[in-house]
Short mmCIF file of C-alpha atoms in Angstrom, two decimals:
data_model
loop_
_atom_site.label_atom_id
_atom_site.label_comp_id
_atom_site.label_asym_id
_atom_site.label_seq_id
_atom_site.Cartn_x
_atom_site.Cartn_y
_atom_site.Cartn_z
CA MET A 99 49.49 55.78 10.99
CA THR A 100 48.06 57.51 7.95
CA SER A 101 49.89 55.12 5.66
CA PHE A 102 48.47 52.17 7.65
CA PHE A 103 44.91 53.39 7.14
CA ARG A 104 45.70 54.07 3.50
CA PHE A 105 46.97 50.49 3.18
CA ILE A 106 43.82 49.13 4.77
CA ALA A 107 41.61 51.29 2.59
CA ARG A 108 43.45 50.03 -0.46
CA HIS A 109 43.11 46.40 0.53
CA THR A 110 39.70 46.26 2.13
CA ALA A 111 38.64 43.42 -0.16
CA TYR A 112 41.40 41.24 1.35
CA PHE A 113 40.31 42.10 4.85
CA TYR A 114 36.71 41.33 4.01
CA PHE A 115 37.82 38.10 2.42
CA LEU A 116 39.84 37.11 5.47
CA LEU A 117 37.02 38.10 7.81
CA TYR A 118 34.40 36.13 5.91
CA CYS A 119 36.68 33.13 5.55
CA SER A 120 37.35 33.16 9.30
CA ILE A 121 33.65 33.35 10.07
CA SER A 122 32.95 30.55 7.59
CA ILE A 123 35.63 28.29 9.04
CA MET A 124 34.37 29.09 12.53
CA LEU A 125 30.87 28.12 11.42
CA MET A 126 32.23 24.89 9.95
CA GLN A 127 33.93 24.07 13.23
CA LEU A 128 30.87 24.92 15.26
CA GLN A 129 28.72 22.88 12.93
CA ARG A 130 30.89 19.85 13.49
CA LYS A 131 30.49 20.32 17.25
CA GLU A 132 26.74 20.50 16.78
CA THR A 133 26.52 23.95 18.33
CA LEU A 134 24.48 25.21 15.39
CA ASP A 135 21.85 22.58 15.70
CA ALA A 136 19.03 25.07 16.15
CA ILE A 137 19.91 26.93 12.94
CA ARG A 138 20.32 23.67 11.06
CA GLU A 139 16.97 22.43 12.31
CA ARG A 140 15.25 25.62 11.21
CA GLY A 141 16.94 25.39 7.85
CA LEU A 142 15.73 21.86 7.50
CA ALA A 143 12.20 22.86 8.49
CA ALA A 144 12.19 25.71 5.96
CA ASN A 145 13.62 23.40 3.33
CA ALA A 146 10.95 20.80 3.99
CA ALA A 147 8.13 23.36 4.01
CA ILE A 148 9.19 24.88 0.69
CA ALA A 149 9.80 21.47 -0.86
CA GLU A 150 6.32 20.40 0.25
CA GLN A 151 4.76 23.44 -1.39
CA LEU A 152 6.71 22.84 -4.57
CA SER A 153 5.85 19.18 -4.72
CA GLY A 154 2.18 20.09 -4.15
CA PHE A 155 2.39 22.49 -7.05
CA ARG A 156 4.11 19.94 -9.26
CA SER A 157 1.58 17.27 -8.38
CA ILE A 158 -1.19 19.31 -10.08
CA PHE A 159 0.38 18.49 -13.43
CA SER A 160 0.58 14.79 -12.72
CA LEU A 161 -2.93 14.39 -11.31
CA LYS A 162 -4.22 12.45 -14.30
CA GLN A 163 -1.36 9.95 -14.27
CA ASP A 164 -1.59 9.68 -10.50
CA ASN A 165 -5.31 8.96 -10.74
CA GLU A 166 -4.80 6.26 -13.35
CA ARG A 167 -2.01 4.71 -11.31
CA LEU A 168 -4.17 4.79 -8.19
CA PHE A 169 -7.11 3.20 -10.03
CA LEU A 170 -4.88 0.35 -11.17
CA GLN A 171 -3.39 -0.03 -7.73
CA ASN A 172 -6.86 0.05 -6.21
CA ALA A 173 -8.06 -2.66 -8.57
CA ARG A 174 -5.07 -4.84 -7.68
CA LEU A 175 -5.65 -4.30 -3.97
CA VAL A 176 -9.37 -5.04 -4.19
CA SER A 177 -8.61 -8.24 -6.05
CA LYS A 178 -6.04 -9.24 -3.41
CA LEU A 179 -8.41 -8.34 -0.62
CA ARG A 180 -11.22 -10.45 -2.10
CA HIS A 181 -8.83 -13.36 -2.46
CA GLN A 182 -7.65 -13.05 1.13
CA GLU A 183 -11.17 -12.61 2.47
CA LEU A 184 -12.23 -15.82 0.74
CA ALA A 185 -9.19 -17.65 2.09
CA MET A 186 -9.88 -16.37 5.60
CA ARG A 187 -13.55 -17.34 5.38
CA ASP A 188 -12.63 -20.83 4.21
CA ALA A 189 -10.04 -21.18 6.96
CA SER A 190 -12.50 -19.99 9.56
CA ALA A 191 -15.17 -22.42 8.35
CA ILE A 192 -12.71 -25.32 8.40
CA ARG A 193 -11.49 -24.32 11.88
CA SER A 194 -15.08 -24.18 13.08
CA LEU A 195 -15.74 -27.67 11.75
CA ILE A 196 -12.57 -29.04 13.34
CA ASP A 197 -13.35 -27.36 16.66
CA HIS A 198 -16.80 -28.93 16.75
CA ARG A 199 -15.60 -32.44 16.09
CA THR A 200 -16.23 -34.80 18.94
CA ASP A 201 -14.33 -38.04 19.43
CA GLY A 202 -16.90 -40.00 17.49
CA MET A 203 -16.77 -37.51 14.66
CA ASN A 204 -13.05 -37.72 14.06
CA ARG A 205 -13.64 -39.94 11.09
CA PHE A 206 -15.71 -37.30 9.30
CA THR A 207 -14.52 -35.95 5.98
CA ILE A 208 -14.55 -32.20 5.52
CA ALA A 209 -15.58 -30.84 2.14
CA ARG A 210 -16.23 -27.47 0.59
CA VAL A 211 -19.46 -26.61 -1.15
CA VAL A 212 -18.33 -25.77 -4.66
CA ASP A 213 -21.68 -25.30 -6.35
CA ARG A 214 -25.28 -24.97 -5.39
CA ARG A 215 -28.60 -24.70 -7.10
CA PHE A 216 -31.05 -23.06 -4.76
CA SER A 217 -34.43 -22.24 -6.18
CA ALA A 218 -37.90 -22.28 -4.68
CA THR A 219 -38.48 -25.79 -6.01
CA ASP A 220 -35.21 -27.51 -6.64
CA ASN A 221 -32.20 -27.37 -4.38
CA MET A 222 -28.94 -29.24 -4.83
CA LEU A 223 -25.36 -28.96 -3.58
CA ILE A 224 -22.05 -30.08 -5.07
CA ILE A 225 -19.13 -30.73 -2.69
CA ASP A 226 -15.45 -31.16 -3.52
CA ALA A 227 -15.09 -34.66 -2.06
CA GLY A 228 -15.71 -37.76 -4.12
CA ARG A 229 -14.78 -41.41 -4.43
CA ASN A 230 -11.10 -40.52 -4.03
CA ARG A 231 -11.79 -39.40 -0.49
CA GLY A 232 -14.00 -42.32 0.38
CA ILE A 233 -17.36 -40.70 -0.25
CA ALA A 234 -20.17 -43.04 -1.27
CA LYS A 235 -23.83 -42.75 -2.12
CA ASN A 236 -26.28 -42.25 0.76
CA MET A 237 -23.71 -40.95 3.19
CA THR A 238 -24.93 -38.30 5.61
CA VAL A 239 -23.84 -34.71 5.09
CA LEU A 240 -23.88 -32.38 8.08
CA THR A 241 -22.32 -29.39 9.78
CA PRO A 242 -21.71 -28.82 13.48
CA ASP A 243 -25.11 -27.09 13.50
CA GLY A 244 -27.03 -30.03 12.13
CA LEU A 245 -28.12 -32.16 9.19
CA VAL A 246 -27.50 -30.86 5.67
CA GLY A 247 -28.60 -33.74 3.48
CA ARG A 248 -27.40 -36.95 1.92
CA VAL A 249 -25.07 -37.90 -0.89
CA ILE A 250 -27.02 -39.04 -3.94
CA GLU A 251 -24.36 -39.16 -6.62
CA VAL A 252 -20.56 -39.51 -6.50
CA SER A 253 -17.85 -38.86 -9.06
CA ARG A 254 -14.09 -39.23 -8.60
CA ASN A 255 -13.59 -35.81 -6.96
CA TYR A 256 -17.07 -34.48 -6.35
CA ALA A 257 -20.35 -35.54 -4.88
CA LYS A 258 -23.91 -34.33 -5.32
CA VAL A 259 -25.86 -33.73 -2.13
CA LEU A 260 -29.62 -33.75 -1.78
CA PRO A 261 -30.18 -31.17 0.94
CA VAL A 262 -32.92 -31.18 3.56
CA ILE A 263 -34.55 -28.34 1.69
CA ASN A 264 -35.46 -30.45 -1.34
CA ARG A 265 -38.90 -31.76 -2.12
CA ASN A 266 -37.52 -35.29 -2.56
CA PHE A 267 -35.73 -35.34 0.77
CA MET A 268 -37.18 -37.17 3.75
CA VAL A 269 -35.63 -38.32 6.99
CA SER A 270 -36.93 -40.05 10.06
CA VAL A 271 -36.56 -37.86 13.14
CA LEU A 272 -37.15 -37.99 16.86
CA THR A 273 -37.97 -35.14 19.22
CA ASP A 274 -35.40 -34.68 21.95
CA SER A 275 -37.50 -34.52 25.12
CA THR A 276 -40.85 -36.15 24.28
CA ARG A 277 -39.23 -38.87 22.09
CA THR A 278 -41.92 -38.56 19.43
CA ASN A 279 -41.14 -39.98 16.01
CA GLY A 280 -41.98 -38.33 12.73
CA LEU A 281 -40.91 -37.85 9.15
CA LEU A 282 -39.20 -34.61 8.23
CA SER A 283 -39.75 -33.20 4.76
CA TRP A 284 -39.57 -29.85 3.06
CA ARG A 285 -42.15 -28.22 0.87
CA ASN A 286 -41.54 -25.33 -1.47
CA GLY A 287 -41.02 -21.94 0.05
CA ASN A 288 -39.10 -20.89 3.10
CA GLU A 289 -35.59 -22.40 3.13
CA GLY A 290 -35.42 -22.16 6.92
CA ILE A 291 -38.61 -24.09 7.68
CA ALA A 292 -39.34 -27.81 7.14
CA GLN A 293 -42.36 -29.90 8.12
CA LEU A 294 -42.72 -32.82 10.50
CA GLU A 295 -45.22 -35.35 9.19
CA HIS A 296 -47.02 -38.42 10.47
CA VAL A 297 -47.15 -37.30 14.07
CA PRO A 298 -50.49 -38.44 15.46
CA VAL A 299 -52.47 -36.00 17.59
CA SER A 300 -52.16 -38.43 20.46
CA SER A 301 -48.44 -37.68 20.65
CA THR A 302 -46.90 -35.07 22.87
CA LEU A 303 -44.94 -32.20 21.30
CA LEU A 304 -43.48 -29.01 22.68
CA VAL A 305 -42.72 -25.79 20.86
CA GLY A 306 -38.98 -25.11 20.96
CA GLU A 307 -38.16 -28.77 21.38
CA GLY A 308 -35.14 -30.06 19.48
CA VAL A 309 -35.49 -32.58 16.68
CA SER A 310 -32.74 -34.99 15.63
CA THR A 311 -32.32 -37.96 13.34
CA SER A 312 -33.53 -41.32 14.61
CA ASP A 313 -32.47 -44.92 14.26
CA PHE A 314 -35.20 -45.47 11.71
CA SER A 315 -33.38 -43.48 9.05
CA THR A 316 -31.98 -45.52 6.20
CA PHE A 317 -29.03 -43.19 5.68
CA ALA A 318 -28.54 -40.72 8.53
CA CYS A 319 -26.48 -41.40 11.60
CA ARG A 320 -28.50 -41.29 14.80
CA GLY A 321 -28.74 -38.10 16.86
CA ILE A 322 -27.81 -35.49 14.29
CA PRO A 323 -29.71 -32.31 15.18
CA VAL A 324 -32.11 -31.18 12.50
CA GLY A 325 -33.85 -28.20 14.03
CA ARG A 326 -36.38 -27.02 16.60
CA ILE A 327 -40.16 -27.07 16.61
CA ALA A 328 -41.35 -23.63 15.63
CA ARG A 329 -45.13 -24.07 15.37
CA ILE A 330 -47.63 -26.83 16.12
CA SER A 331 -51.19 -27.02 14.82
CA LYS A 332 -53.68 -29.86 14.99
CA ASP A 333 -55.31 -31.53 11.99
CA LYS A 334 -57.86 -34.36 12.05
CA LEU A 335 -55.45 -37.19 12.74
CA PHE A 336 -52.00 -35.66 12.64
CA TYR A 337 -50.21 -32.60 13.83
CA ASN A 338 -48.98 -29.98 11.38
CA VAL A 339 -45.55 -29.16 12.74
CA ASP A 340 -43.11 -26.56 11.41
CA ILE A 341 -39.46 -27.16 12.18
CA ARG A 342 -36.95 -24.30 12.09
CA LEU A 343 -33.91 -25.92 10.53
CA ALA A 344 -30.63 -25.80 12.43
CA VAL A 345 -28.50 -25.28 9.34
CA ASP A 346 -28.41 -21.93 7.58
CA PHE A 347 -28.38 -23.05 3.95
CA SER A 348 -27.84 -19.54 2.66
CA ALA A 349 -24.41 -19.39 4.34
CA LEU A 350 -23.23 -22.92 3.78
CA SER A 351 -19.60 -23.12 2.74
CA HIS A 352 -18.14 -26.26 4.33
CA VAL A 353 -19.71 -29.54 5.33
CA MET A 354 -18.75 -32.81 6.99
CA ILE A 355 -19.58 -36.21 5.57
CA CYS A 356 -20.27 -39.07 7.90
CA PRO A 357 -18.49 -42.15 6.51
CA ASP A 358 -21.03 -44.64 7.92
CA LYS A 359 -22.77 -46.35 5.03
CA PRO A 360 -26.34 -47.51 5.48
CA THR A 361 -26.60 -51.18 6.30
CA MET A 362 -27.87 -52.80 3.14
CA GLU A 363 -29.19 -55.73 5.13
CA LYS A 364 -31.57 -53.43 7.01
CA ILE A 365 -32.73 -51.73 3.81
CA GLU A 366 -33.34 -55.05 2.04
CA LEU A 367 -35.26 -56.34 5.01
CA MET A 368 -37.45 -53.22 5.07
CA GLU A 369 -38.12 -53.42 1.35
CA SER A 370 -39.09 -57.12 1.48
CA GLN A 371 -42.77 -58.11 1.36
CA ASP A 372 -44.61 -57.69 4.64
CA VAL A 373 -46.94 -60.73 4.23
CA PRO A 374 -45.34 -64.09 3.57
CA GLN A 375 -46.64 -65.95 0.54
CA LYS A 376 -48.98 -68.81 1.28
CA GLU A 377 -47.39 -72.13 0.72
CA PRO A 378 -49.37 -74.38 -1.42
CA MET B 745 19.20 36.88 -3.81
CA PHE B 746 16.94 34.81 -1.57
CA VAL B 747 14.67 33.93 -4.51
CA LEU B 748 17.70 32.96 -6.54
CA ALA B 749 18.96 30.80 -3.68
CA LEU B 750 15.57 29.10 -3.53
CA MET B 751 15.59 28.52 -7.28
CA GLN B 752 19.09 27.10 -7.10
CA HIS B 753 18.26 24.82 -4.21
CA PHE B 754 14.87 23.54 -5.32
CA VAL B 755 14.92 23.70 -9.11
CA ILE B 756 18.34 24.09 -10.68
CA SER B 757 20.15 21.69 -8.36
CA ARG B 758 17.87 18.90 -9.61
CA LEU B 759 19.09 19.21 -13.18
CA LEU B 760 21.84 16.72 -12.46
CA VAL B 761 24.17 15.40 -15.11
CA LEU B 762 26.79 12.99 -13.74
CA HIS B 763 26.31 14.23 -10.16
CA THR B 764 26.77 17.83 -11.30
CA ALA B 765 24.23 20.64 -11.50
CA PRO B 766 24.49 24.20 -12.86
CA ASP B 767 25.29 26.87 -10.26
CA LEU B 768 23.18 30.01 -10.66
CA MET B 769 24.41 31.49 -7.39
CA ALA B 770 28.00 31.48 -8.62
CA LEU B 771 26.90 33.32 -11.76
CA PHE B 772 25.05 35.88 -9.67
CA ILE B 773 28.09 36.40 -7.44
CA ALA B 774 30.31 36.74 -10.50
CA PHE B 775 27.97 39.33 -11.95
CA ILE B 776 27.98 41.38 -8.74
CA SER B 777 31.76 41.17 -8.49
CA VAL B 778 32.25 42.26 -12.12
CA SER B 779 29.76 45.10 -11.99
CA VAL B 780 30.23 46.46 -8.44
CA GLY B 781 33.62 45.32 -7.22
CA GLN B 782 35.62 42.73 -5.36
CA ARG B 783 34.68 43.85 -1.85
CA THR B 784 30.95 43.88 -2.55
CA GLY B 785 31.23 40.66 -4.52
CA THR B 786 32.95 38.98 -1.58
CA SER B 787 30.23 40.24 0.79
CA TYR B 788 27.47 39.11 -1.54
CA GLY B 789 29.20 35.77 -1.92
CA PHE B 790 29.35 35.34 1.82
CA ALA B 791 25.67 36.29 2.21
CA ALA B 792 24.59 34.06 -0.65
CA GLY B 793 26.62 31.23 0.86
CA LEU B 794 24.90 31.73 4.20
CA ILE B 795 21.44 31.51 2.59
CA GLY B 796 22.41 28.46 0.56
CA GLY B 797 23.98 26.89 3.64
CA PHE B 798 20.86 27.57 5.68
CA LEU B 799 18.83 25.60 3.13
CA SER B 800 21.31 22.81 2.55
CA GLY B 801 22.55 22.43 6.11
CA ASN B 802 26.19 23.25 5.36
CA LEU B 803 26.28 26.80 6.67
CA GLY B 804 30.04 27.27 7.06
CA LEU B 805 31.07 25.44 3.91
CA GLU B 806 28.64 27.26 1.64
CA ALA B 807 29.58 30.62 3.17
CA LEU B 808 33.26 29.86 2.56
CA ILE B 809 32.63 28.81 -1.03
CA GLY B 810 30.49 31.90 -1.70
CA THR B 811 33.16 34.16 -0.21
CA CYS B 812 35.91 32.60 -2.34
CA GLU B 813 33.78 32.78 -5.49
CA GLY B 814 33.04 36.45 -4.90
CA PHE B 815 36.66 37.23 -4.12
CA VAL B 816 38.06 35.41 -7.17
CA ALA B 817 35.44 36.90 -9.51
CA GLY B 818 36.32 40.35 -8.12
CA TYR B 819 39.61 40.27 -10.05
CA PHE B 820 37.56 40.70 -13.24
CA HIS B 821 35.82 43.81 -11.97
CA VAL B 822 35.14 46.38 -14.65
CA PRO B 823 35.12 49.86 -13.01
CA GLU B 824 32.47 52.27 -14.25
CA GLU B 825 35.02 54.96 -14.94
CA SER B 826 36.89 52.65 -17.32
CA HIS B 827 34.12 53.09 -19.96
CA ALA B 828 34.74 49.56 -21.16
CA THR B 829 32.99 48.29 -24.24
CA SER B 830 30.16 45.82 -23.96
CA THR B 831 32.37 43.12 -25.51
CA ARG B 832 34.96 43.63 -22.81
CA LYS B 833 32.28 43.61 -20.14
CA LYS B 834 30.90 40.38 -21.61
CA ARG B 835 34.36 38.82 -21.73
CA MET B 836 35.04 39.87 -18.16
CA PHE B 837 31.70 38.49 -17.00
CA TYR B 838 32.34 35.15 -18.66
CA SER B 839 35.88 35.02 -17.26
CA ALA B 840 34.64 35.91 -13.79
CA SER B 841 31.94 33.24 -14.08
CA VAL B 842 34.41 30.56 -15.12
CA ALA B 843 36.80 31.54 -12.33
CA ALA B 844 34.04 31.59 -9.72
CA LEU B 845 32.59 28.30 -10.92
CA ILE B 846 35.92 26.51 -10.94
CA THR B 847 36.80 27.88 -7.50
CA GLY B 848 33.42 26.99 -6.04
CA ASN B 849 33.22 23.52 -7.57
CA ALA B 850 36.81 22.68 -6.67
CA LEU B 851 36.29 23.70 -3.04
CA ARG B 852 32.97 21.88 -2.87
CA SER B 853 34.36 18.68 -4.31
CA LEU B 854 37.38 18.79 -1.99
CA LEU B 855 35.59 19.69 1.23
CA HIS B 856 32.22 18.05 0.77
CA ASP B 857 31.81 14.61 -0.65
CA PRO B 858 28.42 13.13 0.20
CA LEU B 859 28.65 10.46 -2.53
CA SER B 860 32.17 9.32 -1.52
CA LEU B 861 33.27 9.37 -5.13
CA PRO B 862 37.00 9.04 -5.83
CA LEU B 863 38.89 12.24 -6.52
CA TYR B 864 39.65 11.35 -10.16
CA ILE B 865 35.91 11.36 -10.84
CA ARG B 866 34.99 14.29 -8.61
CA LEU B 867 37.55 16.75 -9.90
CA PRO B 868 36.89 16.44 -13.64
CA GLU B 869 33.17 16.67 -12.96
CA ALA B 870 33.66 19.73 -10.79
CA LEU B 871 36.24 21.49 -12.94
CA ILE B 872 34.97 20.69 -16.44
CA LEU B 873 31.38 19.41 -16.54
CA GLY B 874 30.01 21.69 -13.80
CA PRO B 875 31.42 24.91 -15.24
CA LEU B 876 30.35 23.89 -18.76
CA MET B 877 26.75 23.34 -17.70
CA SER B 878 26.71 26.57 -15.73
CA MET B 879 28.21 28.50 -18.64
CA VAL B 880 25.22 27.61 -20.76
CA PHE B 881 23.10 29.41 -18.18
CA ALA B 882 25.66 32.24 -18.07
CA VAL B 883 25.36 32.80 -21.83
CA LEU B 884 21.58 32.67 -21.73
CA SER B 885 21.29 34.95 -18.72
CA TYR B 886 23.79 37.42 -20.18
CA HIS B 887 21.94 37.68 -23.48
CA PHE B 888 18.50 38.01 -21.97
CA VAL B 889 19.03 39.93 -18.73
CA LEU B 890 22.54 40.86 -17.67
CA LYS B 891 23.55 42.57 -20.93
CA LYS B 892 21.12 45.39 -20.28
CA LEU B 893 22.10 45.68 -16.64
CA LEU B 894 25.81 45.89 -17.46
CA ARG B 895 25.15 48.54 -20.11
CA ASP B 896 23.33 50.72 -17.56
#
C-alpha cells in the first residue's frame, strides 16, 4: 500500500494530466450535445461585451477618418435624395395631370416647365414640348386647376408660354353662374390675383363665383377654369373685379397643352373692317 | 492569467499571418511549467484553456490543448535546487515554448478546422509558421520580463 502511494506521489503529474484530459474530452462531448449551451452563451456575451469596449476604444483613434468618410457619404446620399425627390415630384405631377384628364382632354400634350422668368413686371415660361410634339403658336396651356397661358413662340423641342400673370396677356372669360362676359388681364403685383375688365355695372356678379374661358377667346378652348371672383367694387361705368387665379404659378412644374389651334377664319373675320367701304 | 487570455483573444489573435497568430498563452504555460513544475504547469494549462475556451466557445478543446501544452512543457522543468545557470534556464524555456507551441498548434489544427483547409496547408502553418511567430514573442518576453523572474 505504501509503495502504491509512493508511486502515485511520484507520478502525480500524469494523474493530473489524465484527469484534466478526461474532463476536457468530457467537456468536448457535452459541448457537441449542446449541454453546455448556457456557458457558451455567457462566454459569447462576455466576448461581445469586451469586443464592443475595445472597438469603442479603437474608434477614438479613427474618429477623424470616420468623420471625413461620413461627410463624403452624407454628401453622396443628399445628392441621391435630391435626385429622387425631384423624380418623385415629377412623377407625382405627371400622375396628377393624367388622373385629371377627361375624355375630351385625352389629346392634350403634357410638358414640363423647364424655365421661368417671374418678376413683378415680366413673367414667362419655357416648356419642354415644341414643334416635334405638335405644339404650335397660340395653343392653350393649362393644368387640371385651370388656365396657365398661351404659346407665343415655338422651337423644335421647346415652347415659350405667355402666362396669365403677364401684362400682355388677355383672355375673354365668362362667369359660371351669372354668365357675365369680361376680359381677364393681369396688372403688376400679386401673382395670385388678376382683374376682370369691361364688366358694366348693369351686369350681375357674385363674390366666389367661378370664371372660365369663353367662346370669344381667339386662342383658349372654351370652359377652362381661370379662377374665382375675390372682390367686386363699382366704378362709374364698370365693375372693378379681382379674380383669384386657380393656378398656383409659384408651384408650377407640369402643364398640358391643348392641341386645338385657333380658327384663322374667325380671327381674320374679327380683324376685318367693321364698316364696308362705300361703292362709288 | 485572465488578462493574458483577454490579450490573446482580443489583440494577439488578430495578428494573423497565413491563418496563424502568435500564442501568448502557450508561452505563459511553458514559463510556468519550466519554473514551477510539470504538475502545476498542467493545472495552469488546463485553467488557461478553460478561460480561453470560455471566450472562444471551444471549452473542451482549449482545455485539452492547454493541458497538453502544460504537460509537455513540464519535461523542461528546471528545479530550483538544481542551481542551473541563466543560459540553461533560457534554453529550457525556449525548448519548453517550442514543445508547447508545436503540441498546441498540432492539436488545434487536427481537432479544430474552421477554415476547412487541407491538412498539407494546416500542418506546416501550425508546426512551422505558428511556432516561429510565437518564438519572436518568446524572445522578447524573455529578455524584457521573464529573465528577471527566472533569476529570482
